mmCIF file of C-alpha atoms in Angstrom:
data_model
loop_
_atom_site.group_PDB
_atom_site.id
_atom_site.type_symbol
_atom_site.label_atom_id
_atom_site.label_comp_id
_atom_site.label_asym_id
_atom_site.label_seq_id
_atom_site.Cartn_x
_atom_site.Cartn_y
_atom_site.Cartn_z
ATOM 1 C CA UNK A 14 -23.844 83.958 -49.069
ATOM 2 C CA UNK A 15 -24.728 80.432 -49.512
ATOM 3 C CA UNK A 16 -22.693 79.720 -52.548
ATOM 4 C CA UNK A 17 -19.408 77.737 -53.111
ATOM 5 C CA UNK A 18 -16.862 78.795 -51.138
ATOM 6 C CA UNK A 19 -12.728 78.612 -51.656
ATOM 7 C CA UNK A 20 -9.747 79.563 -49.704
ATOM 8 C CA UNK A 21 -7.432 80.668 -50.108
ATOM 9 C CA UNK A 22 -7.727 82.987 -53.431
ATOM 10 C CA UNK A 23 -4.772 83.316 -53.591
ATOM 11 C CA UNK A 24 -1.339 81.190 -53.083
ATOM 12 C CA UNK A 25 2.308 81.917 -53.393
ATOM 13 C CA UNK A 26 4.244 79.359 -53.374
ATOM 14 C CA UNK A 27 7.973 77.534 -53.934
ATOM 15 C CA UNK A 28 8.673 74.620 -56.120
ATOM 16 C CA UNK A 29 9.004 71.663 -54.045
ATOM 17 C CA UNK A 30 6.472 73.005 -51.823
ATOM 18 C CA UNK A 31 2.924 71.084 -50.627
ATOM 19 C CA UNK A 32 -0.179 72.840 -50.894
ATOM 20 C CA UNK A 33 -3.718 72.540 -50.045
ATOM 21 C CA UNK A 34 -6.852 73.949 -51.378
ATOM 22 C CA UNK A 35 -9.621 73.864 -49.432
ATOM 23 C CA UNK A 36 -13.899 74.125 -50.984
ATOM 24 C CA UNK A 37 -17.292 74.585 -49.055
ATOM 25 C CA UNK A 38 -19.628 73.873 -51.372
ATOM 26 C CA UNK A 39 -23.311 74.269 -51.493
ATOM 27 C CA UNK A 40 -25.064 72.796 -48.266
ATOM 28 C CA UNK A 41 -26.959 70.351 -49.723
ATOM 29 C CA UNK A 42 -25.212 69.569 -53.513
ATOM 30 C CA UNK A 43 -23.574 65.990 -53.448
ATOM 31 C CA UNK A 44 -21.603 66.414 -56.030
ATOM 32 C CA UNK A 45 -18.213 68.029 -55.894
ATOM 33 C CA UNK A 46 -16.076 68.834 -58.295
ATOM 34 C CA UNK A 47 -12.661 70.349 -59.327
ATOM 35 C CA UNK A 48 -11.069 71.487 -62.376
ATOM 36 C CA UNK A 49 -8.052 73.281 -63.300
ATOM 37 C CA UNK A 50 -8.021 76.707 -65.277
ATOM 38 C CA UNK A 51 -4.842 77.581 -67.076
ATOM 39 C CA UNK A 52 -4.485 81.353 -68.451
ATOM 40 C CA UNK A 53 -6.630 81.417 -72.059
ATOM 41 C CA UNK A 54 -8.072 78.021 -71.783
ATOM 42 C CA UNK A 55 -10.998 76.702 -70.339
ATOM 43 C CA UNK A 56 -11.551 74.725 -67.432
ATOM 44 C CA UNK A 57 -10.416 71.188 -67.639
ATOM 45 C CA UNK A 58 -11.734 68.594 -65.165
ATOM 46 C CA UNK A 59 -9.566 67.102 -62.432
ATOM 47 C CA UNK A 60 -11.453 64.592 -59.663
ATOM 48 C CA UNK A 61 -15.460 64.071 -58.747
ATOM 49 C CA UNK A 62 -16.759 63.071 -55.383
ATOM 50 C CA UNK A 63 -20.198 61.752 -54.833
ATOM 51 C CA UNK A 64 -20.801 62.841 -51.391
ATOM 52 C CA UNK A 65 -17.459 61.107 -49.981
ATOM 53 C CA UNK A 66 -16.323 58.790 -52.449
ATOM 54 C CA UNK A 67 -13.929 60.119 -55.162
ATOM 55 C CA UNK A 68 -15.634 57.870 -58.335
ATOM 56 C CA UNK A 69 -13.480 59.477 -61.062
ATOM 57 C CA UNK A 70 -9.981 61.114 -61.759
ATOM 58 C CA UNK A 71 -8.587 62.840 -64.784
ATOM 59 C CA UNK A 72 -5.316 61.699 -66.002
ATOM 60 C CA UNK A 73 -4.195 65.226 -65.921
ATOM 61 C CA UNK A 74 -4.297 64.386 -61.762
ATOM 62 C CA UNK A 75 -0.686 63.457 -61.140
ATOM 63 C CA UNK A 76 -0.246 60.994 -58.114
ATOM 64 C CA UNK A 77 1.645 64.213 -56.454
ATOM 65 C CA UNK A 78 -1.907 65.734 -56.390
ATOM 66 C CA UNK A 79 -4.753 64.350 -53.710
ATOM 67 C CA UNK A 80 -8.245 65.303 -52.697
ATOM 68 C CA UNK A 81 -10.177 64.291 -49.962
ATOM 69 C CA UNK A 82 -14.122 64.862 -49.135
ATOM 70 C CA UNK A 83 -14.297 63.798 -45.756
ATOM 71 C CA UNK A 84 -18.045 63.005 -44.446
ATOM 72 C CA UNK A 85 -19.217 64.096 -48.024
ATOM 73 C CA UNK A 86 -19.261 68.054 -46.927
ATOM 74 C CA UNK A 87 -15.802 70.105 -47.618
ATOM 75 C CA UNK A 88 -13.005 69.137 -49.860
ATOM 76 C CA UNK A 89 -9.601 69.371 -50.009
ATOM 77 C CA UNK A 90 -7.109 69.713 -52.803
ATOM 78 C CA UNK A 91 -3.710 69.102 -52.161
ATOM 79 C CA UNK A 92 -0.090 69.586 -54.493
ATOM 80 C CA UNK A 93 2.870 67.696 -53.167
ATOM 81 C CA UNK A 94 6.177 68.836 -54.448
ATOM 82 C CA UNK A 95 4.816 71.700 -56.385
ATOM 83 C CA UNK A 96 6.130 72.435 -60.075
ATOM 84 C CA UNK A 97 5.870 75.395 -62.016
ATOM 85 C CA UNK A 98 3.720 73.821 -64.825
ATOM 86 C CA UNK A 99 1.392 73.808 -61.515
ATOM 87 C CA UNK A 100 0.291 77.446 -61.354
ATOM 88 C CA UNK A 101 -3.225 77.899 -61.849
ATOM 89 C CA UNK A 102 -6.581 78.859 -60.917
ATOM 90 C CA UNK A 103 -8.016 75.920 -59.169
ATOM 91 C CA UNK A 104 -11.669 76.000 -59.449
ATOM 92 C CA UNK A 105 -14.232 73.885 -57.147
ATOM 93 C CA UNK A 106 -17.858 73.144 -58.170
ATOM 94 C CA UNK A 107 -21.181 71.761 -56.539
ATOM 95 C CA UNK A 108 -24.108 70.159 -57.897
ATOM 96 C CA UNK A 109 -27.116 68.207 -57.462
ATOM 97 C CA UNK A 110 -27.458 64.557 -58.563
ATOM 98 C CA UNK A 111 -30.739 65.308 -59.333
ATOM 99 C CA UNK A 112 -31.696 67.763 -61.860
ATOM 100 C CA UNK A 113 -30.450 69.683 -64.625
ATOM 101 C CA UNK A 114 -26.592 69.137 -63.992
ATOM 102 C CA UNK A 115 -25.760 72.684 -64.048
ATOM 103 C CA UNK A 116 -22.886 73.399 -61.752
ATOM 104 C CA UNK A 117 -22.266 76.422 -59.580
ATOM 105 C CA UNK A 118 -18.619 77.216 -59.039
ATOM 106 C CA UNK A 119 -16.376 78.819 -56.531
ATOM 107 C CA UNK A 120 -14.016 82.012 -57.053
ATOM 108 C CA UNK A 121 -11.175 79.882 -57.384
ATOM 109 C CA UNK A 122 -7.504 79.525 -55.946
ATOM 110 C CA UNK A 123 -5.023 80.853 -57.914
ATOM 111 C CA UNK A 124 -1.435 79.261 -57.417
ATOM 112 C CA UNK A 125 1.597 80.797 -58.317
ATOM 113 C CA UNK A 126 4.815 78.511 -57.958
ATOM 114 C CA UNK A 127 7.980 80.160 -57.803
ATOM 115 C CA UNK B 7 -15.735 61.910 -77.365
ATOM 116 C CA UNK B 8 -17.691 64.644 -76.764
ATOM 117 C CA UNK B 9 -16.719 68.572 -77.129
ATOM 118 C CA UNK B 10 -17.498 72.086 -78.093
ATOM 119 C CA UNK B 11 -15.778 74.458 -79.785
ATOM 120 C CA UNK B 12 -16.210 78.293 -79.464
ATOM 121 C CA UNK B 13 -14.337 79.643 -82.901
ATOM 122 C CA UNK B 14 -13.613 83.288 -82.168
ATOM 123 C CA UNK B 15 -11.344 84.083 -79.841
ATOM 124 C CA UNK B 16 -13.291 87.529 -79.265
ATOM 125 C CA UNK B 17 -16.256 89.401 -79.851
ATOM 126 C CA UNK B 18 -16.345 93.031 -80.482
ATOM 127 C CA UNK B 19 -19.694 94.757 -80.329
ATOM 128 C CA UNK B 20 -20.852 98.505 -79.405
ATOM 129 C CA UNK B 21 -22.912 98.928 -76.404
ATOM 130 C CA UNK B 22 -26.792 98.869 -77.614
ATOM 131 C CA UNK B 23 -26.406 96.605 -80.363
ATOM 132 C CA UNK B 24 -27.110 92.978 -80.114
ATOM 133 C CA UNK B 25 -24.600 90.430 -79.396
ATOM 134 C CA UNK B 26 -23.608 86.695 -80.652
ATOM 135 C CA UNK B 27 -21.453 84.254 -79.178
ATOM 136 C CA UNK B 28 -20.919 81.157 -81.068
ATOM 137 C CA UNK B 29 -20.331 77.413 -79.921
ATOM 138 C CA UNK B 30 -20.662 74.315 -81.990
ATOM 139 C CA UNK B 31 -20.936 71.235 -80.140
ATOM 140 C CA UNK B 32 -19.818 67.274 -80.938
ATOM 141 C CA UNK B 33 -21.832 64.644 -78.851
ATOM 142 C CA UNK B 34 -22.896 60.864 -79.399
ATOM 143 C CA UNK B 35 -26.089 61.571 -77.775
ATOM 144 C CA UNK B 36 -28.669 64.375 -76.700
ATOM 145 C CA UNK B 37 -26.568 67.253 -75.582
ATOM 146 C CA UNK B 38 -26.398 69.085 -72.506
ATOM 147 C CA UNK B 39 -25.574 72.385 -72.792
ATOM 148 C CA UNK B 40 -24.414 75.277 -70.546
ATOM 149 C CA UNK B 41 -23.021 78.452 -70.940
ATOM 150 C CA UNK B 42 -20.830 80.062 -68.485
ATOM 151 C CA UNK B 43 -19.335 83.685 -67.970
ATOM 152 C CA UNK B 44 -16.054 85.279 -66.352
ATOM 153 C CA UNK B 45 -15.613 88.027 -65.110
ATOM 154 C CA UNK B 46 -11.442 88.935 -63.710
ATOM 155 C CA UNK B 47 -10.313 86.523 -61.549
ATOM 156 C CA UNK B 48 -13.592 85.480 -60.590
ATOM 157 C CA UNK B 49 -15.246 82.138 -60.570
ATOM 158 C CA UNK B 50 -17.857 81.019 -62.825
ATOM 159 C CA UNK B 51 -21.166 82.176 -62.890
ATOM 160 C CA UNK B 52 -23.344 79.795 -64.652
ATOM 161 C CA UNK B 53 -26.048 81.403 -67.124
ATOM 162 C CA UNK B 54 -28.372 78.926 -68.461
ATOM 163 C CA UNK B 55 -28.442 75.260 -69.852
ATOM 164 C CA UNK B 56 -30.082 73.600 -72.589
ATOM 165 C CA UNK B 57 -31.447 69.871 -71.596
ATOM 166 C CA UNK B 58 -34.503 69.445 -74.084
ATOM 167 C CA UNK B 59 -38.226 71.100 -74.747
ATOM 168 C CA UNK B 60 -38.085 74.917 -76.537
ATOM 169 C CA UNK B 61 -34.996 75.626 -79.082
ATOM 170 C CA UNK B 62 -34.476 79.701 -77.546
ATOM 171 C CA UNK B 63 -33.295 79.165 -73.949
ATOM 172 C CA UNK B 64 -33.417 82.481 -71.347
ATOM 173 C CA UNK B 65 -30.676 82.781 -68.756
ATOM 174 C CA UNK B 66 -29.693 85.079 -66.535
ATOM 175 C CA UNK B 67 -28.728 88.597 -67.377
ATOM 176 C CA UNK B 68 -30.938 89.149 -70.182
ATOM 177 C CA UNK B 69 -29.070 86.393 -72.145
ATOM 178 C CA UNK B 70 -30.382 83.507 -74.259
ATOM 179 C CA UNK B 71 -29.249 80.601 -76.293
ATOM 180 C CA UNK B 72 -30.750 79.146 -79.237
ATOM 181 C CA UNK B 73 -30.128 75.456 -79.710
ATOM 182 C CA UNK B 74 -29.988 74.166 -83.371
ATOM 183 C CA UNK B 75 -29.524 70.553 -83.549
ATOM 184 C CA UNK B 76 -28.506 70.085 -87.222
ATOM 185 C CA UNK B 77 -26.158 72.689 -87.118
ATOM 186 C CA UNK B 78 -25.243 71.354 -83.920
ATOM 187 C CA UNK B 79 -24.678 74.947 -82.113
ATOM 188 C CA UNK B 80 -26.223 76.628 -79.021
ATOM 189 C CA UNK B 81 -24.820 80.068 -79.898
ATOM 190 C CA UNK B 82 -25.348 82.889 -77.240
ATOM 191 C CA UNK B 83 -27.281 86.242 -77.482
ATOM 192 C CA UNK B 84 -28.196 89.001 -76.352
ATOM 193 C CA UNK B 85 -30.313 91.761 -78.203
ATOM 194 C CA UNK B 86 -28.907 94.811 -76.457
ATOM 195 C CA UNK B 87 -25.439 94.896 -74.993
ATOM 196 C CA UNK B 88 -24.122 96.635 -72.221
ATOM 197 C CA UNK B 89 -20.783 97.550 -71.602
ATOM 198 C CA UNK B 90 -21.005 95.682 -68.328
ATOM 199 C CA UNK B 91 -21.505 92.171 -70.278
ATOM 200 C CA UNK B 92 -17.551 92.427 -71.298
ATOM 201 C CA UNK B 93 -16.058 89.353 -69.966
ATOM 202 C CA UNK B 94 -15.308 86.101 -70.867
ATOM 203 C CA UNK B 95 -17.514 83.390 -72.106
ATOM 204 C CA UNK B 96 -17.516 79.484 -72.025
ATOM 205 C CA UNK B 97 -19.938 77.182 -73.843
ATOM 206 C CA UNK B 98 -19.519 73.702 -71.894
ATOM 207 C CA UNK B 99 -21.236 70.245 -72.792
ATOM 208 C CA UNK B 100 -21.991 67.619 -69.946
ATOM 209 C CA UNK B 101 -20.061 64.768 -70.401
ATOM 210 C CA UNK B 102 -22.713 61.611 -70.420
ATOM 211 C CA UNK B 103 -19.652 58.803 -70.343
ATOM 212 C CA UNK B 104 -19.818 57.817 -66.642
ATOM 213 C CA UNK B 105 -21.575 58.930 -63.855
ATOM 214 C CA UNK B 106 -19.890 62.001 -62.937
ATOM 215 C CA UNK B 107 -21.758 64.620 -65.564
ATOM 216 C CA UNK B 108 -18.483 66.341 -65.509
ATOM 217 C CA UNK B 109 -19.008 69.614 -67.586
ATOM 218 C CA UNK B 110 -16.095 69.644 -70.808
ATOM 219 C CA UNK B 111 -15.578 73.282 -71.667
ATOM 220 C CA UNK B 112 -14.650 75.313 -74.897
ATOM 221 C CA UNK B 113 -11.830 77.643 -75.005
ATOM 222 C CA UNK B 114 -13.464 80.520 -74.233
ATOM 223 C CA UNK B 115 -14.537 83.614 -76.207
ATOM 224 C CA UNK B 116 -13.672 87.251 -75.070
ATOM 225 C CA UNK B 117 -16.513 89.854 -75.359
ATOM 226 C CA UNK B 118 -16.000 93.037 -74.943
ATOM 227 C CA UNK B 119 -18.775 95.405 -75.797
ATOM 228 C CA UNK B 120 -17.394 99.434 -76.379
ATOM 229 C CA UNK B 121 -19.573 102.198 -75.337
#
């Protein structure tokens, strides 16, 4: 399967905790993305990296969250001092510059803080 | 700002008969337009777009979209549903502020199609 990839699914954690998220995206989309589902609403953006450089944040990105794209291939999502207002599915997507935009996304992690 | 709205919260329809989703969008510019589907704690599958050219869109799944600029929807269809389709639907809008063509997403609408 060549499609975006996320581990883990799932993730079980304690407030106060750090976490990290980690996304394989499509081989050869440059575009990376991640957004944050909450149950009944739709996905809201969080960060965008053009192959390694992180060009734009959300304000919903707390500076207790991070992500990283090192060498513009995987990225990593990490949750210092998780909260409980933190549990979510955490969803990663990949796209081409080029083209129509449309973005293919992974199955998500979903975070449970405790 | 740009966004979409999807009004119903859910869609009830009997397997066979034809289906409607509905999204209304609000952009400055030409839209771009997706729709997206969810299936139980499952990612995103993506099931067509609108950039520009015909008005009825195809996608995957036997769906299709028809994009009506001065009503300002892209409402989804499908002329025969299955029980199969039930799952949860997003209308999204690319966001043309920046360079990031970050996707902004409705709220969702819950189909569920009864056999």
């Amino acid at each position: 399967d060549t499609g975006v990839s996320q581990n883990p699914r799932h993730k079980i954690t304690k407030r106060g905790q750090n976490v990290t998220f980690r996304c394989d995206p499509i081989s050869e989309h440059n575009r990376l993305y991640w957004y944050r589902q909450t149950l009944g609403q739709g996905p809201e953006f969080l960060t965008y990296f053009q192959n390694e450089a992180q060009l734009e944040k959300s304000r919903l990105l707390s500076d207790r969250f991070s992500a990283e794209r090192p060498k513009g291939s995987f990225s990593t999502l990490e949750i210092q001092r998780t909260e409980q207002g933190d549990s979510a599915m955490y969803l990663c997507a990949s796209s081409l510059v080029r083209g129509g935009g449309e973005a293919f996304f992974g199955q998500g992690t979903r975070l449970t803080v405790v | 700002a740009q966004s979409v709205a999807q009004p119903e919260d859910q869609v009830n329809v009997a397997e066979g008969n034809p289906l409607t989703v509905k999204c209304t969008y609000s952009v400055s510019g030409n839209p771009y337009l997706f729709w997206y589907v969810q299936y139980p704690n499952r990612g995103l599958q993506f099931l067509l777009k609108y950039i520009t050219g015909d008005n009825l869109v195809k996608g995957s799944y036997g769906f299709e979209a028809e994009f009506n600029k001065s009503q300002t929807s892209f409402h989804l269809k499908k002329p025969s549903a299955l029980v199969s389709d039930s799952a949860l639907y997003f209308c999204a809008v690319r966001d043309e502020a920046g360079s990031s063509y970050k996707l902004i997403f409705g709220s969702g609408t819950r189909l569920l199609v009864r056999p």
